[in-house]
Coordinates of C-alpha atoms and ligand atoms in Angstrom, one line a residue:
M1 CA 0.0 0.2 0.1
R2 CA 1.0 3.7 -1.3
T3 CA 1.2 6.6 1.9
N4 CA 2.2 9.7 0.7
T5 CA 2.3 12.0 3.3
V6 CA 1.9 15.7 1.8
I7 CA 1.3 16.3 -2.4
P8 CA 3.6 19.6 -2.8
A9 CA 2.4 22.7 -4.7
F10 CA 4.8 22.5 -7.6
L11 CA 4.0 19.2 -8.5
T12 CA 0.8 20.1 -9.7
L13 CA 2.2 23.0 -11.3
G14 CA 4.8 21.6 -13.2
A15 CA 1.2 19.3 -14.5
V16 CA 0.0 22.3 -15.5
A17 CA 3.2 23.9 -17.3
C18 CA 3.6 20.3 -18.8
S19 CA 0.9 20.3 -20.6
S20 CA 0.4 24.2 -21.5
Q21 CA 3.9 23.7 -22.7
P22 CA 4.2 21.0 -24.2
E23 CA 8.2 20.1 -24.4
K24 CA 10.2 17.0 -24.1
A25 CA 11.0 16.0 -19.9
K26 CA 14.4 15.4 -19.8
T27 CA 16.1 12.4 -19.1
P28 CA 17.7 12.5 -15.3
N29 CA 20.9 11.5 -14.5
V30 CA 20.1 8.6 -12.4
I31 CA 22.6 7.2 -10.1
V32 CA 22.6 4.0 -7.5
I33 CA 24.6 3.6 -4.4
L34 CA 24.6 0.4 -4.1
A35 CA 25.8 -0.3 -0.5
D36 CA 27.5 -3.3 0.7
D37 CA 25.3 -6.1 3.5
V38 CA 23.4 -3.4 5.4
G39 CA 20.2 -4.7 7.0
Y40 CA 16.6 -3.2 6.6
G41 CA 17.2 -2.7 10.4
D42 CA 20.8 -0.9 9.9
L43 CA 20.1 2.2 8.6
D44 CA 17.5 5.8 9.4
W45 CA 16.0 5.9 7.0
N46 CA 12.4 4.1 9.1
G47 CA 12.6 6.3 12.2
S48 CA 15.6 3.9 13.9
E49 CA 16.6 5.0 17.2
T50 CA 19.4 2.8 17.8
V51 CA 21.6 4.1 14.7
R52 CA 21.8 8.0 13.2
T53 CA 22.1 7.7 9.6
P54 CA 21.0 11.9 9.2
H55 CA 21.6 12.2 5.5
V56 CA 20.1 8.3 4.9
A57 CA 17.1 10.8 7.1
R58 CA 17.2 13.1 4.4
M59 CA 16.7 11.7 1.9
A60 CA 14.1 8.7 3.1
A61 CA 11.8 12.9 3.6
E62 CA 12.3 13.9 0.5
G63 CA 12.3 10.7 -1.2
L64 CA 10.0 7.6 -1.1
R65 CA 10.8 4.0 0.7
L66 CA 10.6 1.2 -0.7
T67 CA 9.7 -1.0 2.2
N68 CA 9.4 -4.4 1.0
A69 CA 12.7 -4.5 -1.4
H70 CA 14.2 -7.1 -2.5
T71 CA 17.8 -8.0 -3.6
V72 CA 18.1 -11.0 -5.9
A73 CA 20.7 -13.0 -3.5
A74 CA 22.1 -13.2 0.1
T75 CA 25.6 -12.2 -1.9
S76 CA 27.2 -10.0 -3.2
T77 CA 28.5 -10.6 -6.8
P78 CA 25.3 -12.7 -7.5
A79 CA 23.2 -9.8 -6.2
R80 CA 24.9 -7.5 -8.4
Y81 CA 25.1 -8.9 -11.2
G82 CA 21.8 -9.3 -11.1
L83 CA 21.2 -5.7 -10.7
L84 CA 23.6 -4.7 -13.9
T85 CA 22.4 -7.6 -16.0
G86 CA 18.6 -8.4 -15.3
Q87 CA 18.9 -11.8 -15.2
Y88 CA 19.0 -14.4 -12.3
P89 CA 21.9 -15.6 -11.3
W90 CA 21.3 -18.8 -11.0
R91 CA 20.8 -19.0 -14.7
R92 CA 24.5 -18.8 -15.2
E93 CA 27.1 -21.0 -13.6
G94 CA 30.1 -18.6 -12.5
T95 CA 27.8 -15.8 -10.0
G96 CA 28.8 -17.0 -7.0
I97 CA 31.2 -14.9 -5.1
A98 CA 33.5 -13.7 -6.9
A99 CA 37.6 -14.4 -6.1
G100 CA 39.8 -11.4 -6.6
N101 CA 41.3 -12.8 -9.4
A102 CA 38.5 -13.7 -11.1
G103 CA 37.4 -13.2 -14.9
M104 CA 34.2 -11.1 -15.5
V105 CA 30.9 -12.7 -14.3
I106 CA 29.5 -10.9 -16.6
R107 CA 30.9 -11.7 -20.2
P108 CA 31.5 -8.6 -23.0
E109 CA 28.4 -10.2 -24.5
Q110 CA 26.2 -9.4 -22.1
Y111 CA 23.8 -6.1 -23.0
T112 CA 23.9 -4.6 -19.6
M113 CA 22.3 -1.8 -17.5
A114 CA 25.4 0.5 -18.6
D115 CA 24.7 -0.1 -22.4
M116 CA 21.3 0.8 -22.0
F117 CA 22.0 4.2 -20.7
R118 CA 24.3 4.1 -23.2
S119 CA 22.0 3.3 -25.7
A120 CA 19.5 6.5 -24.8
G121 CA 22.8 9.2 -25.0
Y122 CA 23.7 8.5 -20.6
A123 CA 27.5 8.9 -19.4
T124 CA 28.0 5.5 -17.7
G125 CA 29.9 5.7 -14.9
A126 CA 31.2 2.8 -12.3
V127 CA 33.5 3.4 -8.8
G128 CA 33.8 1.4 -5.7
K129 CA 33.0 -2.1 -4.6
W130 CA 33.2 -4.0 -8.1
H131 CA 33.0 -7.9 -7.2
L132 CA 32.0 -9.3 -11.0
G133 CA 35.5 -10.4 -12.3
L134 CA 38.4 -8.7 -14.9
G135 CA 39.6 -9.9 -17.4
D136 CA 39.0 -12.8 -19.7
T137 CA 39.7 -16.4 -18.1
T138 CA 40.7 -16.9 -13.6
G139 CA 44.3 -15.9 -13.1
S140 CA 44.6 -13.9 -16.8
Q141 CA 44.8 -10.5 -15.7
D142 CA 47.6 -8.2 -16.7
W143 CA 48.0 -5.6 -13.4
N144 CA 50.4 -4.2 -13.9
G145 CA 49.0 -3.4 -17.1
R146 CA 45.6 -2.8 -19.0
I147 CA 42.6 -5.2 -18.0
A148 CA 41.2 -6.4 -20.0
P149 CA 38.2 -6.8 -20.7
G150 CA 36.3 -4.8 -18.1
L151 CA 34.1 -2.3 -17.2
E152 CA 34.6 -0.7 -20.7
D153 CA 32.5 -3.2 -22.2
I154 CA 30.0 -3.8 -20.6
G155 CA 29.1 -0.3 -20.9
F156 CA 31.0 1.8 -18.5
D157 CA 32.7 5.4 -19.8
Y158 CA 35.2 5.4 -17.0
S159 CA 35.3 3.1 -14.0
Y160 CA 36.9 3.9 -10.7
I161 CA 36.6 0.3 -9.3
M162 CA 38.3 -1.6 -6.5
A163 CA 38.4 -5.3 -8.1
A164 CA 36.5 -7.4 -5.4
T165 CA 35.7 -7.2 -1.8
G166 CA 37.8 -5.0 1.1
D167 CA 39.2 -8.6 2.0
R168 CA 40.2 -9.9 -0.8
V169 CA 43.2 -8.9 -3.2
P170 CA 44.5 -7.2 -4.7
C171 CA 44.1 -4.2 -2.8
V172 CA 44.6 -1.4 -5.5
Y173 CA 41.9 1.2 -6.3
I174 CA 42.0 0.5 -11.0
E175 CA 40.4 3.5 -12.9
N176 CA 39.6 2.9 -16.5
Q177 CA 41.6 -1.1 -16.5
R178 CA 44.6 0.1 -14.9
V179 CA 45.7 0.2 -10.7
V180 CA 46.0 4.0 -9.7
G181 CA 49.8 4.8 -8.8
L182 CA 51.9 1.6 -9.8
D183 CA 55.9 1.5 -10.0
P184 CA 57.3 -0.4 -13.0
A185 CA 59.7 -0.8 -10.7
D186 CA 57.3 -3.6 -8.0
P187 CA 54.6 -5.4 -9.9
I188 CA 52.0 -6.8 -9.1
E189 CA 51.5 -10.5 -8.2
V190 CA 47.6 -11.8 -7.0
S191 CA 47.5 -15.7 -6.2
Y192 CA 44.3 -17.2 -5.1
T193 CA 46.2 -20.7 -4.9
A194 CA 49.1 -20.4 -3.0
P195 CA 51.4 -18.1 -1.0
F196 CA 54.5 -16.3 -2.7
P197 CA 57.6 -17.1 -1.0
G198 CA 59.2 -14.5 1.4
E199 CA 55.7 -12.2 2.0
P200 CA 54.4 -12.5 5.4
T201 CA 50.7 -13.9 5.7
G202 CA 48.0 -13.8 8.8
K203 CA 48.6 -16.7 9.3
D204 CA 52.4 -17.2 9.9
N205 CA 52.7 -13.5 10.9
P206 CA 49.8 -12.8 13.7
E207 CA 52.4 -10.3 15.3
L208 CA 52.3 -7.6 12.0
L209 CA 48.4 -7.3 12.1
R210 CA 46.0 -4.2 13.3
I211 CA 43.2 -6.4 13.7
R212 CA 43.0 -10.3 13.9
P213 CA 40.8 -12.8 11.5
S214 CA 37.9 -14.5 13.3
M215 CA 37.9 -16.7 10.3
G216 CA 40.1 -17.2 7.4
H217 CA 41.5 -13.8 6.5
D218 CA 44.7 -14.6 7.5
Q219 CA 46.6 -15.1 4.0
S220 CA 48.6 -12.1 3.2
I221 CA 48.7 -9.0 4.7
V222 CA 47.8 -5.5 3.2
D223 CA 47.5 -2.4 5.2
G224 CA 48.3 -4.2 8.5
I225 CA 44.6 -6.8 7.7
S226 CA 45.4 -9.9 6.1
R227 CA 42.9 -10.8 4.1
I228 CA 41.5 -13.2 0.9
G229 CA 44.4 -14.5 -1.4
Y230 CA 48.0 -14.1 -2.0
M231 CA 49.1 -10.1 -3.5
K232 CA 52.9 -8.9 -3.9
G233 CA 54.6 -6.3 -4.6
G234 CA 52.0 -2.7 -6.0
M235 CA 53.9 -1.2 -2.5
A236 CA 52.6 2.2 -4.0
A237 CA 49.1 0.8 -5.2
R238 CA 48.2 -1.1 -1.7
W239 CA 44.6 1.0 -0.1
H240 CA 44.6 2.4 2.8
D241 CA 41.3 0.7 4.6
E242 CA 40.3 4.0 6.4
E243 CA 40.6 6.5 3.2
I244 CA 39.0 3.9 1.2
A245 CA 35.7 5.5 1.7
D246 CA 36.8 9.4 0.9
R247 CA 38.4 7.9 -1.8
I248 CA 35.6 6.5 -3.6
T249 CA 33.2 8.9 -2.6
D250 CA 35.4 12.0 -4.1
K251 CA 36.2 9.8 -7.4
A252 CA 31.9 9.3 -7.7
C253 CA 31.4 13.7 -7.1
E254 CA 33.9 14.6 -9.5
F255 CA 32.3 11.7 -12.4
I256 CA 29.1 14.0 -11.4
E257 CA 30.6 17.5 -11.8
R258 CA 32.5 16.4 -14.4
N259 CA 29.2 15.4 -16.1
S260 CA 26.9 17.4 -14.5
S261 CA 25.4 18.8 -18.0
G262 CA 23.1 14.3 -18.1
P263 CA 22.4 13.5 -18.6
F264 CA 25.1 10.4 -16.5
F265 CA 24.2 6.9 -14.8
L266 CA 25.9 6.5 -11.7
Y267 CA 27.3 3.2 -10.3
F268 CA 28.3 3.4 -6.3
G269 CA 29.2 1.0 -4.7
T270 CA 30.6 1.6 -1.6
N271 CA 32.5 -0.1 0.6
D272 CA 30.7 0.0 3.4
I273 CA 30.2 -1.5 5.4
H274 CA 32.1 -4.5 3.9
V275 CA 34.5 -6.0 6.2
P276 CA 37.3 -5.1 7.4
R277 CA 35.5 -2.7 8.5
V278 CA 37.9 0.2 9.9
P279 CA 36.4 3.8 8.8
H280 CA 38.7 7.1 9.0
E281 CA 39.2 8.4 12.3
R282 CA 36.5 11.0 11.9
F283 CA 34.1 8.0 12.5
A284 CA 36.6 5.8 14.0
G285 CA 34.2 5.2 18.1
R286 CA 31.7 7.6 17.2
S287 CA 28.8 5.2 16.6
G288 CA 28.9 3.3 20.1
M289 CA 28.8 0.1 18.4
G290 CA 32.3 -0.2 17.2
P291 CA 33.7 -0.3 14.1
R292 CA 30.3 -1.8 12.8
G293 CA 28.3 1.3 13.8
D294 CA 31.4 3.5 12.6
A295 CA 30.9 2.3 9.0
I296 CA 27.3 2.8 9.2
L297 CA 28.4 6.1 9.8
S298 CA 30.9 6.2 7.1
L299 CA 28.1 4.8 5.2
D300 CA 25.7 7.7 5.7
Y301 CA 28.8 10.4 5.1
S302 CA 28.9 9.4 1.6
V303 CA 25.0 9.4 0.9
G304 CA 25.7 13.1 2.3
R305 CA 28.0 13.7 -0.6
I306 CA 26.7 12.3 -3.1
L307 CA 23.2 14.6 -2.3
S308 CA 25.6 18.1 -1.0
V309 CA 27.6 17.8 -4.2
L310 CA 24.0 17.9 -7.0
D311 CA 22.7 20.2 -4.5
S312 CA 25.5 22.1 -5.1
L313 CA 25.5 21.7 -8.6
G314 CA 21.6 22.9 -8.6
I315 CA 21.1 19.3 -10.8
A316 CA 19.0 17.5 -7.5
D317 CA 15.5 18.0 -9.7
N318 CA 17.1 16.4 -12.4
T319 CA 18.8 13.4 -10.8
L320 CA 17.3 10.1 -9.7
V321 CA 18.8 9.0 -6.1
I322 CA 18.1 5.0 -5.7
L323 CA 20.0 4.1 -1.9
S324 CA 20.3 0.0 -1.4
S325 CA 22.1 -2.4 -0.7
D326 CA 23.9 -5.8 -2.2
N327 CA 22.9 -8.5 1.1
G328 CA 21.3 -8.3 3.9
P329 CA 23.1 -7.8 7.7
I330 CA 26.2 -9.7 9.5
V331 CA 27.8 -9.3 12.5
D332 CA 31.2 -11.2 12.2
D333 CA 31.9 -11.9 9.1
G334 CA 35.2 -12.6 9.9
Y335 CA 36.8 -10.5 11.9
E336 CA 37.9 -10.0 15.1
D337 CA 35.6 -6.2 15.3
R338 CA 33.7 -6.2 18.5
A339 CA 30.7 -6.4 16.5
E340 CA 28.9 -8.6 18.2
E341 CA 29.5 -8.0 21.8
L342 CA 29.2 -4.0 20.4
L343 CA 25.8 -4.8 18.5
G344 CA 23.6 -3.4 21.6
D345 CA 19.4 -2.9 21.1
H346 CA 20.7 -2.8 17.7
K347 CA 18.8 -4.8 15.0
P348 CA 20.6 -4.7 11.4
W349 CA 18.0 -7.1 10.1
G350 CA 15.3 -5.4 11.6
P351 CA 12.2 -7.5 12.2
F352 CA 13.0 -10.0 9.9
L353 CA 14.9 -13.9 10.0
G354 CA 18.3 -14.4 9.3
T355 CA 20.7 -12.4 8.4
K356 CA 24.1 -12.6 5.2
Y357 CA 23.3 -15.6 3.5
S358 CA 20.5 -16.6 4.5
I359 CA 17.2 -17.9 2.6
Y360 CA 14.9 -16.2 5.3
E361 CA 14.0 -12.4 4.9
A362 CA 17.6 -10.5 6.0
G363 CA 20.1 -12.1 3.5
T364 CA 17.3 -10.2 0.6
R365 CA 15.1 -7.7 2.4
V366 CA 17.2 -4.4 1.6
P367 CA 17.2 -1.2 2.8
M368 CA 15.1 1.1 -0.3
V369 CA 15.7 4.4 -0.7
V370 CA 14.8 6.8 -4.1
R371 CA 15.1 10.0 -4.2
W372 CA 13.6 12.8 -7.1
K373 CA 13.2 16.2 -6.2
G374 CA 10.2 17.5 -7.5
R375 CA 9.3 14.3 -9.2
I376 CA 8.9 12.0 -6.2
V377 CA 6.6 12.7 -3.5
P378 CA 8.7 13.1 -0.1
G379 CA 8.3 11.6 3.0
S380 CA 6.1 9.0 1.1
S381 CA 6.5 5.3 1.0
D382 CA 5.0 2.1 -1.0
D383 CA 5.0 -1.6 0.7
A384 CA 4.0 -3.4 -3.0
L385 CA 7.3 -6.0 -4.0
F386 CA 9.7 -4.9 -5.4
S387 CA 13.2 -6.7 -6.6
Q388 CA 15.9 -4.4 -7.6
I389 CA 16.5 -7.2 -10.6
D390 CA 13.6 -4.6 -12.5
L391 CA 15.5 -1.8 -12.0
F392 CA 17.3 -2.8 -15.5
A393 CA 13.7 -2.3 -17.2
S394 CA 12.0 0.3 -15.5
L395 CA 14.9 2.2 -15.7
A396 CA 15.0 1.6 -19.6
S397 CA 11.6 2.7 -19.0
L398 CA 12.1 6.2 -17.7
C399 CA 14.8 6.7 -19.6
G400 CA 14.0 5.9 -23.1
G401 CA 16.9 3.4 -23.0
T402 CA 16.5 0.0 -25.6
V403 CA 16.3 -3.4 -23.9
G404 CA 16.1 -5.6 -26.7
P405 CA 15.6 -8.9 -27.4
G406 CA 16.7 -12.0 -25.4
A407 CA 18.2 -8.8 -22.7
A408 CA 17.5 -8.0 -19.2
P409 CA 14.8 -11.3 -18.9
D410 CA 14.0 -11.2 -16.3
S411 CA 13.6 -7.7 -15.1
R412 CA 10.1 -6.1 -15.4
D413 CA 9.0 -2.4 -16.0
C414 CA 8.5 -1.2 -12.6
L415 CA 9.3 2.2 -12.9
S416 CA 5.6 3.4 -11.4
V417 CA 6.8 1.5 -8.3
L418 CA 9.9 2.9 -8.2
L419 CA 8.9 5.9 -8.3
G420 CA 6.4 5.7 -6.2
E421 CA 3.6 6.9 -8.1
G422 CA 1.9 2.9 -6.9
G423 CA 0.8 -0.1 -9.3
G424 CA 1.4 -2.8 -7.2
G425 CA 4.6 -4.3 -7.7
R426 CA 5.4 -7.5 -9.2
S427 CA 3.9 -10.7 -9.1
S428 CA 6.7 -12.5 -7.5
A429 CA 10.4 -12.0 -7.1
V430 CA 12.4 -14.7 -6.9
V431 CA 15.5 -14.7 -4.4
M432 CA 18.6 -16.3 -3.5
N433 CA 21.3 -17.8 -0.3
L434 CA 24.7 -18.3 -0.9
Q435 CA 24.2 -22.5 -1.5
E436 CA 22.2 -21.0 -3.9
N437 CA 18.8 -22.2 -3.3
L438 CA 15.9 -20.7 -3.7
A439 CA 12.4 -19.3 -2.2
I440 CA 9.7 -17.5 -3.7
I441 CA 8.1 -14.6 -2.6
S442 CA 4.3 -13.7 -3.3
D443 CA 1.9 -11.8 -2.7
G444 CA 2.8 -12.2 0.7
W445 CA 3.3 -16.0 0.5
K446 CA 7.1 -17.2 0.6
Y447 CA 7.9 -20.4 -0.7
V448 CA 10.8 -21.7 0.3
A449 CA 12.5 -25.0 -1.9
P450 CA 13.5 -28.0 -0.2
S451 CA 17.6 -28.5 0.3
D452 CA 20.3 -30.8 1.9
D453 CA 22.8 -28.2 2.3
P454 CA 23.3 -26.9 5.9
Y455 CA 20.5 -25.1 8.3
T456 CA 23.6 -23.4 9.3
D457 CA 26.6 -23.3 9.2
S458 CA 28.2 -25.6 11.8
W459 CA 32.1 -23.7 12.2
S460 CA 30.4 -19.9 12.4
G461 CA 26.7 -20.7 13.1
Y462 CA 25.2 -18.4 9.7
L463 CA 21.7 -19.5 9.9
Y464 CA 21.4 -20.2 6.0
G465 CA 18.3 -21.5 6.4
N466 CA 18.1 -24.5 4.5
R467 CA 15.4 -27.5 5.1
P468 CA 15.6 -31.3 2.7
E469 CA 11.2 -30.2 2.9
A470 CA 9.9 -27.0 1.5
R471 CA 8.5 -24.8 3.9
L472 CA 6.0 -21.8 3.4
F473 CA 5.5 -18.7 5.4
D474 CA 2.9 -16.1 6.1
L475 CA 5.0 -13.2 5.8
R476 CA 2.4 -10.3 6.1
N477 CA 1.2 -11.7 9.3
D478 CA 4.8 -14.1 10.6
P479 CA 7.0 -11.7 8.7
A480 CA 10.0 -12.6 10.9
E481 CA 8.8 -16.8 9.8
Q482 CA 8.9 -18.4 12.7
H483 CA 5.5 -20.4 11.6
D484 CA 6.0 -23.2 8.3
V485 CA 2.3 -23.1 7.4
M486 CA 2.4 -25.9 4.2
A487 CA 0.7 -28.3 6.3
R488 CA -2.5 -25.2 6.6
H489 CA -2.0 -24.1 2.6
P490 CA -1.3 -26.5 1.1
E491 CA -2.8 -24.9 -2.3
I492 CA -0.7 -22.2 -2.0
A493 CA 2.1 -23.7 -1.1
E494 CA 1.1 -25.8 -5.0
R495 CA 0.6 -22.3 -6.4
L496 CA 4.2 -21.1 -5.7
R497 CA 5.4 -23.9 -6.3
R498 CA 4.8 -24.2 -9.9
E499 CA 4.9 -20.4 -10.3
L500 CA 8.5 -21.2 -8.9
E501 CA 9.2 -23.8 -12.0
A502 CA 7.2 -21.7 -13.9
V503 CA 9.9 -18.5 -13.3
K504 CA 12.8 -21.7 -13.6
A505 CA 11.7 -22.8 -17.1
D506 CA 11.7 -19.3 -18.6
G507 CA 14.0 -17.1 -20.1
G508 CA 16.6 -19.4 -18.9
V509 CA 19.6 -19.2 -21.7
W510 CA 20.6 -15.5 -21.9
R511 CA 21.6 -14.7 -26.0
E512 CA 23.7 -12.5 -27.7
R513 CA 22.8 -8.3 -26.9
R514 CA 22.3 -7.3 -29.9
S515 CA 25.0 -4.6 -31.7
V516 CA 25.6 -1.6 -28.9
P517 CA 25.0 1.8 -30.5
E518 CA 27.6 4.1 -30.6
K519 CA 27.6 7.0 -28.4
Ligands
LIG1 C1 33.4 -15.0 2.5 C2 33.9 -14.5 3.4 C3 33.5 -13.5 4.3 C4 32.8 -12.5 2.3 C5 32.1 -13.0 1.4 C6 31.6 -12.0 0.5 C7 35.1 -15.6 5.1 C8 35.3 -16.8 5.9 N1 34.5 -15.5 4.0 O1 33.6 -15.6 2.0 O2 34.0 -11.8 4.7 O3 33.9 -11.6 1.9 O4 32.7 -13.9 1.6 O5 31.0 -11.3 1.1 O6 36.2 -16.0 4.3 S1 29.4 -10.2 -0.5 O7 29.2 -9.7 0.5 O8 30.7 -9.8 -0.7 O9 29.1 -12.0 -0.5
LIG2 CA1 27.8 -7.6 0.5

């Protein structure tokens, strides 16, 4: 149900002006801010009292909250794959959590959201966390030259990225497919199979660490933190964790400034609040919740910078800004950062069960705030079902981009929901957990397909939520998924099971994209 607080007078006036002076509306700039591992309850986007995120709160007050929005997967790579290609990741092999030296998960033959924006004449940029592979095949990248294929080949004119995650090597920034600040006399080597002889690791040299791992994360040491994977060399190019948020936010803002005459599309993946959580000293110790809470403050700062650069350039009323997360929250994700101990009353998962990795709601139900000044009614909200997979077709519809046959096969045009104009949303959405088990959500019901994978992780205790039997949850009356109502509503379960089978049978293969028009 859609709720609007006030309909501002300028919206009505705008409509009158449009009808008396027919003029083709300028298509808006679009910014997608995709935060990392931020849960439904992690931001003050709906009056949270346990965390203060004033910039996010402002964005929500000036825009729309989609309170039933899902990412397509409970981990990063498949969620991002779905968002940028409009294809469910479980249709493709090799879309699971990518190593830092993975080859391109999205193949250059595929038509991406960036291609779609290019087809509409947009300048396109990707800044921040990437985690969708680079180069042709795993391990084949030339980290010391031009890393190709890369983002230019899938529609991005500009890129300034971290190859994978904060906790995976190589720990360097890559601008337009070249490592930034690399000294040719100190080349980079990367391996995910064997350590480099003589190079310290977290496992063998814990005395060199400033943060200790709690699980894994004991390979190469970069900036005093041991990571997943091994790297050698490239000392001058290595990032400092405290500076990541500032660096990538600067680059996002610079892209906006360079392209302020528009139209532009910016995909901004924050590093916050993924592990290792090492926010700048401006935020360290400020949340009272330790580094995880401090990283939320850092994320809020980045959101604020983006909003304020739009204001200062005078383009806020011509820019659609979407803030969401790639997957649900996790408290201990592998470093001893006291996140569990300092959580207090804060509930990263909101009213839902599970965490990142889980088939339960908290795995994929994420915050989503949409702001477009002068177009979206301030302070509005909608609980219509929305999936990030629909951003592709919805934004294409908004911007006049081409979605050719075979492109974005799972994406549906839900623009009216995205803009707070109602319309009901999609009839069902498929979500996936770490083990690639599926659930389908439809009309307030959730059918979880049976799986022999573990219910919990024996090592970490993570609640994956797999069960050998199928289950049905009534999300409207039982949002925390406490009661399996399969026995009470077998006919509803059967309807959803069939719907899931139909989605799986439909659009199973991706086809080559149409030729992408030159800009
Ligand atoms: C896991 C990592 C976790 C995180 C995750 C990917 C360990 C023990 N855990 O394998 O720390 O990096 O992968 O997170 O190594 S994601 O948000 O990018 O999907
Ligand atoms: Ca993530």
